Amino acid sequence: MGSRVVYLALLAAWVGALWWALDWAAAPKSAPAAVPTIQVSWKDFFTANVLPKLPISDNFVTPLRPPDGAGAYVSLPFLEQGHLGEDWATAKGDAALGEPVCSIGDGWVAVAQDFENAWGKVIFVEYRLATGRYPPSVEVMYAQLQEVDVKAGDFVKAGQKIGTVGNAGGIYQGMAHLHWEVRDTVGLGLGLGFSDNRDGWMNPSDFLAAHRGDRTGKPLQVKVLAPNERAGWGTEY
Ligand SMILES: [Zn+2]
C-alpha cells in the first residue's frame, strides 16, 4: 500500500472523527439529570488541535501489574456476552480493591470524573500512536475505579498509577475489578459496556500485544480465566 493511500485513509478517518465530535458537541445533552455529562469539550479538543501535540506512545503496558500483567487475571474477555471491554482483577471478591490502575501509555487525560452510576469513577485517556500505526490514536476508558489520582488535562506516563481498582462505589460489591475499553476514536462517551455493535471498540489485550514497543512478541502474562474458573471473580453478568 502506497504512502499516499495510507495518508488518505488517515485523513478520511480524521475527517470522520472530527465530524462526529462536532456533531456530538452540538447535540442537545439529553442524558438523565442524575448522570453528569462528560466535562471535556471535544469541540475544543479538535479546535485546539490537541491530539497532534500529545506525546507519541508506542511502549504500551498492562493497566494492572505493568508492564506484562503477571499476577493479573481477565475475568470477562472482550466480546463475551457482548462485552465491549475486558474485566481485569488481581484477586477474587473485593480483595483487588485498591490495586493500582496504571496508564497503559504516555497520554493525556480527557476525563476524570465520578459518574455516580454503575460506571462509578471513570478516567478517559487519549493516546497518540506513532506515525504509520493505525488507528492514529486510541481512547482508553478505565472504569469503576475506587480512587482517581489524575484530573482532566493531565499528561500521564506509561505505567503511571492513575487510580485504583474499585467496585463502582459498592454497586459491584464483592466483584472488584477494572473494566477497561480501547476505542479507535475519541468521544464515544461512556457507552453501554455491552452491545452487539462493536464498531469503534478494539480488543484491549490484542491492542496491547500489537503495541508493546520493545516487548512486542513477548506474551502478556495476564491469565485469562475460563468460564468454569470465574466463580468468585468480578464479572458483570
Ligand atoms: Zn466489564
PDB file of C-alpha atoms and ligand atoms in Angstrom:
ATOM      1  CA  MET A   1       0.000   0.000   0.000  1.00  0.00           C
ATOM      2  CA  GLY A   2       1.473   3.346  -1.012  1.00  0.00           C
ATOM      3  CA  SER A   3       2.082   6.142   1.458  1.00  0.00           C
ATOM      4  CA  ARG A   4      -0.475   8.317  -0.326  1.00  0.00           C
ATOM      5  CA  VAL A   5      -3.160   5.691   0.252  1.00  0.00           C
ATOM      6  CA  VAL A   6      -2.199   5.492   3.925  1.00  0.00           C
ATOM      7  CA  TYR A   7      -2.298   9.286   4.161  1.00  0.00           C
ATOM      8  CA  LEU A   8      -5.723   9.456   2.550  1.00  0.00           C
ATOM      9  CA  ALA A   9      -7.030   6.712   4.815  1.00  0.00           C
ATOM     10  CA  LEU A  10      -5.771   8.571   7.878  1.00  0.00           C
ATOM     11  CA  LEU A  11      -7.213  11.830   6.580  1.00  0.00           C
ATOM     12  CA  ALA A  12     -10.570  10.178   5.985  1.00  0.00           C
ATOM     13  CA  ALA A  13     -10.529   8.751   9.488  1.00  0.00           C
ATOM     14  CA  TRP A  14      -9.749  12.171  10.919  1.00  0.00           C
ATOM     15  CA  VAL A  15     -12.472  13.916   8.960  1.00  0.00           C
ATOM     16  CA  GLY A  16     -14.907  11.280  10.163  1.00  0.00           C
ATOM     17  CA  ALA A  17     -13.797  11.686  13.760  1.00  0.00           C
ATOM     18  CA  LEU A  18     -13.996  15.467  13.508  1.00  0.00           C
ATOM     19  CA  TRP A  19     -17.465  15.324  12.029  1.00  0.00           C
ATOM     20  CA  TRP A  20     -18.612  13.003  14.781  1.00  0.00           C
ATOM     21  CA  ALA A  21     -17.064  15.121  17.515  1.00  0.00           C
ATOM     22  CA  LEU A  22     -18.583  18.368  16.274  1.00  0.00           C
ATOM     23  CA  ASP A  23     -21.934  16.679  15.881  1.00  0.00           C
ATOM     24  CA  TRP A  24     -21.665  15.268  19.386  1.00  0.00           C
ATOM     25  CA  ALA A  25     -20.684  18.646  20.840  1.00  0.00           C
ATOM     26  CA  ALA A  26     -23.565  20.404  19.103  1.00  0.00           C
ATOM     27  CA  ALA A  27     -26.195  17.829  20.042  1.00  0.00           C
ATOM     28  CA  PRO A  28     -28.529  18.619  22.927  1.00  0.00           C
ATOM     29  CA  LYS A  29     -27.378  16.871  26.080  1.00  0.00           C
ATOM     30  CA  SER A  30     -30.410  14.771  26.893  1.00  0.00           C
ATOM     31  CA  ALA A  31     -28.779  12.466  29.444  1.00  0.00           C
ATOM     32  CA  PRO A  32     -30.816  11.898  32.621  1.00  0.00           C
ATOM     33  CA  ALA A  33     -30.196  14.617  35.178  1.00  0.00           C
ATOM     34  CA  ALA A  34     -28.659  12.132  37.622  1.00  0.00           C
ATOM     35  CA  VAL A  35     -25.852  11.330  35.195  1.00  0.00           C
ATOM     36  CA  PRO A  36     -23.385  14.193  34.773  1.00  0.00           C
ATOM     37  CA  THR A  37     -22.371  14.828  31.195  1.00  0.00           C
ATOM     38  CA  ILE A  38     -18.748  14.441  30.204  1.00  0.00           C
ATOM     39  CA  GLN A  39     -16.780  17.543  31.109  1.00  0.00           C
ATOM     40  CA  VAL A  40     -14.373  17.553  28.200  1.00  0.00           C
ATOM     41  CA  SER A  41     -15.345  19.616  25.162  1.00  0.00           C
ATOM     42  CA  TRP A  42     -14.493  17.601  22.099  1.00  0.00           C
ATOM     43  CA  LYS A  43     -15.134  20.717  20.034  1.00  0.00           C
ATOM     44  CA  ASP A  44     -12.374  22.462  21.995  1.00  0.00           C
ATOM     45  CA  PHE A  45     -10.269  19.329  21.736  1.00  0.00           C
ATOM     46  CA  PHE A  46     -10.350  19.476  17.944  1.00  0.00           C
ATOM     47  CA  THR A  47     -10.401  23.270  17.641  1.00  0.00           C
ATOM     48  CA  ALA A  48      -7.240  23.486  19.709  1.00  0.00           C
ATOM     49  CA  ASN A  49      -5.822  20.605  17.672  1.00  0.00           C
ATOM     50  CA  VAL A  50      -4.790  18.873  20.867  1.00  0.00           C
ATOM     51  CA  LEU A  51      -4.018  15.422  19.557  1.00  0.00           C
ATOM     52  CA  PRO A  52      -1.022  16.318  17.353  1.00  0.00           C
ATOM     53  CA  LYS A  53       0.561  17.995  20.377  1.00  0.00           C
ATOM     54  CA  LEU A  54       0.396  14.894  22.518  1.00  0.00           C
ATOM     55  CA  PRO A  55       3.401  12.650  23.026  1.00  0.00           C
ATOM     56  CA  ILE A  56       3.568   9.609  20.786  1.00  0.00           C
ATOM     57  CA  SER A  57       3.060   6.399  22.703  1.00  0.00           C
ATOM     58  CA  ASP A  58       4.379   3.089  21.485  1.00  0.00           C
ATOM     59  CA  ASN A  59       5.601   1.106  24.504  1.00  0.00           C
ATOM     60  CA  PHE A  60       2.219   0.175  25.931  1.00  0.00           C
ATOM     61  CA  VAL A  61       1.983  -1.723  29.210  1.00  0.00           C
ATOM     62  CA  THR A  62      -0.763  -3.543  31.062  1.00  0.00           C
ATOM     63  CA  PRO A  63      -3.132  -1.454  33.226  1.00  0.00           C
ATOM     64  CA  LEU A  64      -2.720  -3.840  36.184  1.00  0.00           C
ATOM     65  CA  ARG A  65       0.703  -5.142  37.226  1.00  0.00           C
ATOM     66  CA  PRO A  66       2.611  -3.419  34.410  1.00  0.00           C
ATOM     67  CA  PRO A  67       4.434  -3.987  32.205  1.00  0.00           C
ATOM     68  CA  ASP A  68       3.315  -7.556  31.407  1.00  0.00           C
ATOM     69  CA  GLY A  69       0.353  -8.196  33.705  1.00  0.00           C
ATOM     70  CA  ALA A  70       1.929 -11.017  35.714  1.00  0.00           C
ATOM     71  CA  GLY A  71      -0.466 -11.724  38.583  1.00  0.00           C
ATOM     72  CA  ALA A  72      -3.456 -10.193  36.824  1.00  0.00           C
ATOM     73  CA  TYR A  73      -6.479 -12.101  35.550  1.00  0.00           C
ATOM     74  CA  VAL A  74      -9.084 -11.460  32.885  1.00  0.00           C
ATOM     75  CA  SER A  75     -12.427 -12.463  34.353  1.00  0.00           C
ATOM     76  CA  LEU A  76     -14.507 -11.407  31.366  1.00  0.00           C
ATOM     77  CA  PRO A  77     -12.860 -11.182  27.921  1.00  0.00           C
ATOM     78  CA  PHE A  78     -13.711  -8.875  25.063  1.00  0.00           C
ATOM     79  CA  LEU A  79     -16.971  -9.647  23.203  1.00  0.00           C
ATOM     80  CA  GLU A  80     -18.081 -12.412  25.573  1.00  0.00           C
ATOM     81  CA  GLN A  81     -21.732 -11.660  26.338  1.00  0.00           C
ATOM     82  CA  GLY A  82     -21.234  -8.648  24.014  1.00  0.00           C
ATOM     83  CA  HIS A  83     -18.613  -7.177  26.374  1.00  0.00           C
ATOM     84  CA  LEU A  84     -17.049  -4.068  24.819  1.00  0.00           C
ATOM     85  CA  GLY A  85     -14.021  -4.158  27.129  1.00  0.00           C
ATOM     86  CA  GLU A  86     -12.170  -6.513  29.410  1.00  0.00           C
ATOM     87  CA  ASP A  87     -12.588  -7.074  33.154  1.00  0.00           C
ATOM     88  CA  TRP A  88      -9.265  -7.401  34.953  1.00  0.00           C
ATOM     89  CA  ALA A  89      -8.592  -8.173  38.610  1.00  0.00           C
ATOM     90  CA  THR A  90      -5.752  -9.468  40.753  1.00  0.00           C
ATOM     91  CA  ALA A  91      -7.794 -11.373  43.330  1.00  0.00           C
ATOM     92  CA  LYS A  92     -11.266 -12.762  43.957  1.00  0.00           C
ATOM     93  CA  GLY A  93     -14.118 -10.858  45.599  1.00  0.00           C
ATOM     94  CA  ASP A  94     -13.218  -7.377  46.758  1.00  0.00           C
ATOM     95  CA  ALA A  95      -9.613  -8.317  47.538  1.00  0.00           C
ATOM     96  CA  ALA A  96      -8.437  -6.372  44.489  1.00  0.00           C
ATOM     97  CA  LEU A  97      -9.846  -3.124  45.902  1.00  0.00           C
ATOM     98  CA  GLY A  98      -7.064  -0.549  45.951  1.00  0.00           C
ATOM     99  CA  GLU A  99      -4.905  -2.358  43.409  1.00  0.00           C
ATOM    100  CA  PRO A 100      -3.088   0.308  41.374  1.00  0.00           C
ATOM    101  CA  VAL A 101      -4.531   1.040  37.937  1.00  0.00           C
ATOM    102  CA  CYS A 102      -1.821   2.345  35.635  1.00  0.00           C
ATOM    103  CA  SER A 103      -1.875   4.252  32.384  1.00  0.00           C
ATOM    104  CA  ILE A 104      -1.103   1.869  29.530  1.00  0.00           C
ATOM    105  CA  GLY A 105       0.948   4.506  27.716  1.00  0.00           C
ATOM    106  CA  ASP A 106       2.048   8.129  27.557  1.00  0.00           C
ATOM    107  CA  GLY A 107      -1.193  10.023  27.125  1.00  0.00           C
ATOM    108  CA  TRP A 108      -3.491  12.872  28.001  1.00  0.00           C
ATOM    109  CA  VAL A 109      -6.393  12.684  30.436  1.00  0.00           C
ATOM    110  CA  ALA A 110      -9.604  13.872  28.799  1.00  0.00           C
ATOM    111  CA  VAL A 111     -11.989  12.887  31.591  1.00  0.00           C
ATOM    112  CA  ALA A 112     -11.569  12.014  35.253  1.00  0.00           C
ATOM    113  CA  GLN A 113     -14.969  12.034  36.827  1.00  0.00           C
ATOM    114  CA  ASP A 114     -17.349  10.228  39.162  1.00  0.00           C
ATOM    115  CA  PHE A 115     -20.447   9.448  37.130  1.00  0.00           C
ATOM    116  CA  GLU A 116     -22.305   8.249  40.232  1.00  0.00           C
ATOM    117  CA  ASN A 117     -23.785   5.311  38.390  1.00  0.00           C
ATOM    118  CA  ALA A 118     -22.700   1.777  37.501  1.00  0.00           C
ATOM    119  CA  TRP A 119     -19.596   3.242  35.832  1.00  0.00           C
ATOM    120  CA  GLY A 120     -18.534   4.907  39.067  1.00  0.00           C
ATOM    121  CA  LYS A 121     -15.308   6.850  38.798  1.00  0.00           C
ATOM    122  CA  VAL A 122     -14.023   6.836  35.234  1.00  0.00           C
ATOM    123  CA  ILE A 123     -10.868   8.052  33.502  1.00  0.00           C
ATOM    124  CA  PHE A 124     -10.560   8.541  29.754  1.00  0.00           C
ATOM    125  CA  VAL A 125      -7.026   8.860  28.389  1.00  0.00           C
ATOM    126  CA  GLU A 126      -6.136   9.720  24.799  1.00  0.00           C
ATOM    127  CA  TYR A 127      -3.071   8.062  23.300  1.00  0.00           C
ATOM    128  CA  ARG A 128      -1.451   9.193  20.088  1.00  0.00           C
ATOM    129  CA  LEU A 129       0.188   6.377  18.151  1.00  0.00           C
ATOM    130  CA  ALA A 130       3.370   6.531  16.139  1.00  0.00           C
ATOM    131  CA  THR A 131       3.186   7.614  12.514  1.00  0.00           C
ATOM    132  CA  GLY A 132       2.121   4.720  10.355  1.00  0.00           C
ATOM    133  CA  ARG A 133       0.267   2.913  13.116  1.00  0.00           C
ATOM    134  CA  TYR A 134      -3.460   2.530  12.785  1.00  0.00           C
ATOM    135  CA  PRO A 135      -5.610   3.939  14.199  1.00  0.00           C
ATOM    136  CA  PRO A 136      -3.731   7.252  14.645  1.00  0.00           C
ATOM    137  CA  SER A 137      -4.938   7.457  18.218  1.00  0.00           C
ATOM    138  CA  VAL A 138      -6.920   5.476  20.727  1.00  0.00           C
ATOM    139  CA  GLU A 139      -9.077   6.442  23.638  1.00  0.00           C
ATOM    140  CA  VAL A 140      -8.948   4.200  26.689  1.00  0.00           C
ATOM    141  CA  MET A 141     -11.665   4.093  29.312  1.00  0.00           C
ATOM    142  CA  TYR A 142     -10.741   2.958  32.820  1.00  0.00           C
ATOM    143  CA  ALA A 143     -13.969   2.426  34.758  1.00  0.00           C
ATOM    144  CA  GLN A 144     -15.488   1.519  38.119  1.00  0.00           C
ATOM    145  CA  LEU A 145     -12.488   2.886  39.983  1.00  0.00           C
ATOM    146  CA  GLN A 146     -12.170   3.333  43.729  1.00  0.00           C
ATOM    147  CA  GLU A 147      -9.737   6.239  43.578  1.00  0.00           C
ATOM    148  CA  VAL A 148      -8.758   8.650  40.831  1.00  0.00           C
ATOM    149  CA  ASP A 149      -5.309  10.222  41.066  1.00  0.00           C
ATOM    150  CA  VAL A 150      -5.438  12.406  37.936  1.00  0.00           C
ATOM    151  CA  LYS A 151      -7.574  15.206  36.589  1.00  0.00           C
ATOM    152  CA  ALA A 152      -8.708  16.215  33.126  1.00  0.00           C
ATOM    153  CA  GLY A 153      -5.878  17.872  31.234  1.00  0.00           C
ATOM    154  CA  ASP A 154      -3.082  15.942  32.963  1.00  0.00           C
ATOM    155  CA  PHE A 155      -0.354  14.249  30.965  1.00  0.00           C
ATOM    156  CA  VAL A 156       0.411  10.721  32.155  1.00  0.00           C
ATOM    157  CA  LYS A 157       3.244   8.294  31.503  1.00  0.00           C
ATOM    158  CA  ALA A 158       3.173   4.590  30.690  1.00  0.00           C
ATOM    159  CA  GLY A 159       2.897   2.626  33.919  1.00  0.00           C
ATOM    160  CA  GLN A 160       1.988   5.679  35.997  1.00  0.00           C
ATOM    161  CA  LYS A 161      -0.610   4.967  38.693  1.00  0.00           C
ATOM    162  CA  ILE A 162      -3.751   6.903  37.778  1.00  0.00           C
ATOM    163  CA  GLY A 163      -6.218   5.322  40.204  1.00  0.00           C
ATOM    164  CA  THR A 164      -7.169   2.118  41.944  1.00  0.00           C
ATOM    165  CA  VAL A 165      -9.436  -0.850  41.262  1.00  0.00           C
ATOM    166  CA  GLY A 166     -12.922  -0.349  42.652  1.00  0.00           C
ATOM    167  CA  ASN A 167     -16.402  -1.772  42.630  1.00  0.00           C
ATOM    168  CA  ALA A 168     -18.240   1.329  41.393  1.00  0.00           C
ATOM    169  CA  GLY A 169     -18.948   2.600  44.876  1.00  0.00           C
ATOM    170  CA  GLY A 170     -20.337  -0.737  46.017  1.00  0.00           C
ATOM    171  CA  ILE A 171     -22.627  -1.369  43.047  1.00  0.00           C
ATOM    172  CA  TYR A 172     -20.386  -4.333  42.229  1.00  0.00           C
ATOM    173  CA  GLN A 173     -19.697  -5.208  45.861  1.00  0.00           C
ATOM    174  CA  GLY A 174     -17.705  -8.415  46.129  1.00  0.00           C
ATOM    175  CA  MET A 175     -16.730  -8.116  42.456  1.00  0.00           C
ATOM    176  CA  ALA A 176     -13.968  -5.514  42.444  1.00  0.00           C
ATOM    177  CA  HIS A 177     -12.393  -5.309  39.015  1.00  0.00           C
ATOM    178  CA  LEU A 178     -11.166  -2.926  36.379  1.00  0.00           C
ATOM    179  CA  HIS A 179     -13.427  -2.636  33.351  1.00  0.00           C
ATOM    180  CA  TRP A 180     -11.381  -1.049  30.587  1.00  0.00           C
ATOM    181  CA  GLU A 181     -12.047  -0.385  26.930  1.00  0.00           C
ATOM    182  CA  VAL A 182      -9.934   0.621  23.942  1.00  0.00           C
ATOM    183  CA  ARG A 183     -11.662   2.720  21.292  1.00  0.00           C
ATOM    184  CA  ASP A 184     -10.292   3.606  17.868  1.00  0.00           C
ATOM    185  CA  THR A 185     -11.649   7.165  18.042  1.00  0.00           C
ATOM    186  CA  VAL A 186     -12.287   9.823  20.641  1.00  0.00           C
ATOM    187  CA  GLY A 187     -15.571  10.946  22.076  1.00  0.00           C
ATOM    188  CA  LEU A 188     -17.599   7.735  22.096  1.00  0.00           C
ATOM    189  CA  GLY A 189     -18.682   8.643  25.599  1.00  0.00           C
ATOM    190  CA  LEU A 190     -19.347   6.200  28.391  1.00  0.00           C
ATOM    191  CA  GLY A 191     -21.042   3.662  26.152  1.00  0.00           C
ATOM    192  CA  LEU A 192     -23.078   0.718  27.280  1.00  0.00           C
ATOM    193  CA  GLY A 193     -20.331  -1.695  28.264  1.00  0.00           C
ATOM    194  CA  PHE A 194     -22.165  -4.465  26.450  1.00  0.00           C
ATOM    195  CA  SER A 195     -23.525  -4.314  22.928  1.00  0.00           C
ATOM    196  CA  ASP A 196     -23.883  -6.348  19.772  1.00  0.00           C
ATOM    197  CA  ASN A 197     -22.434  -3.348  17.892  1.00  0.00           C
ATOM    198  CA  ARG A 198     -18.685  -3.218  18.465  1.00  0.00           C
ATOM    199  CA  ASP A 199     -17.917  -0.529  15.875  1.00  0.00           C
ATOM    200  CA  GLY A 200     -15.198   1.665  17.379  1.00  0.00           C
ATOM    201  CA  TRP A 201     -14.191  -0.794  20.074  1.00  0.00           C
ATOM    202  CA  MET A 202     -10.966  -2.787  19.923  1.00  0.00           C
ATOM    203  CA  ASN A 203      -9.841  -5.918  21.764  1.00  0.00           C
ATOM    204  CA  PRO A 204      -7.801  -4.498  24.675  1.00  0.00           C
ATOM    205  CA  SER A 205      -5.409  -7.447  25.029  1.00  0.00           C
ATOM    206  CA  ASP A 206      -4.889  -7.639  21.272  1.00  0.00           C
ATOM    207  CA  PHE A 207      -4.175  -3.898  21.201  1.00  0.00           C
ATOM    208  CA  LEU A 208      -1.558  -4.262  23.930  1.00  0.00           C
ATOM    209  CA  ALA A 209       0.037  -7.247  22.233  1.00  0.00           C
ATOM    210  CA  ALA A 210       0.403  -5.284  18.990  1.00  0.00           C
ATOM    211  CA  HIS A 211       1.736  -2.027  20.505  1.00  0.00           C
ATOM    212  CA  ARG A 212       4.313  -3.078  23.053  1.00  0.00           C
ATOM    213  CA  GLY A 213       7.398  -1.479  21.556  1.00  0.00           C
ATOM    214  CA  ASP A 214      10.461  -3.483  22.547  1.00  0.00           C
ATOM    215  CA  ARG A 215       8.240  -6.080  24.208  1.00  0.00           C
ATOM    216  CA  THR A 216       6.241  -6.809  21.062  1.00  0.00           C
ATOM    217  CA  GLY A 217       6.333 -10.547  20.576  1.00  0.00           C
ATOM    218  CA  LYS A 218       6.766 -11.210  24.278  1.00  0.00           C
ATOM    219  CA  PRO A 219       3.481 -12.651  25.512  1.00  0.00           C
ATOM    220  CA  LEU A 220       1.332 -10.829  28.028  1.00  0.00           C
ATOM    221  CA  GLN A 221       1.456 -12.589  31.391  1.00  0.00           C
ATOM    222  CA  VAL A 222      -2.157 -11.851  32.325  1.00  0.00           C
ATOM    223  CA  LYS A 223      -4.140 -15.077  32.751  1.00  0.00           C
ATOM    224  CA  VAL A 224      -7.483 -15.352  31.008  1.00  0.00           C
ATOM    225  CA  LEU A 225      -9.887 -17.270  33.228  1.00  0.00           C
ATOM    226  CA  ALA A 226     -12.012 -19.908  31.533  1.00  0.00           C
ATOM    227  CA  PRO A 227     -15.743 -19.706  32.263  1.00  0.00           C
ATOM    228  CA  ASN A 228     -15.501 -22.564  34.789  1.00  0.00           C
ATOM    229  CA  GLU A 229     -12.713 -20.724  36.650  1.00  0.00           C
ATOM    230  CA  ARG A 230     -14.569 -17.452  37.193  1.00  0.00           C
ATOM    231  CA  ALA A 231     -16.613 -18.228  40.312  1.00  0.00           C
ATOM    232  CA  GLY A 232     -15.890 -15.552  42.897  1.00  0.00           C
ATOM    233  CA  TRP A 233     -14.134 -13.288  40.423  1.00  0.00           C
ATOM    234  CA  GLY A 234     -15.538  -9.931  39.499  1.00  0.00           C
ATOM    235  CA  THR A 235     -17.662 -10.199  36.416  1.00  0.00           C
ATOM    236  CA  GLU A 236     -20.631  -8.160  35.389  1.00  0.00           C
ATOM    237  CA  TYR A 237     -23.120 -10.828  34.498  1.00  0.00           C
TER     238      TYR A 237
HETATM  239 ZN    ZN B   1     -16.639  -5.207  32.070  1.00  0.00          ZN
END
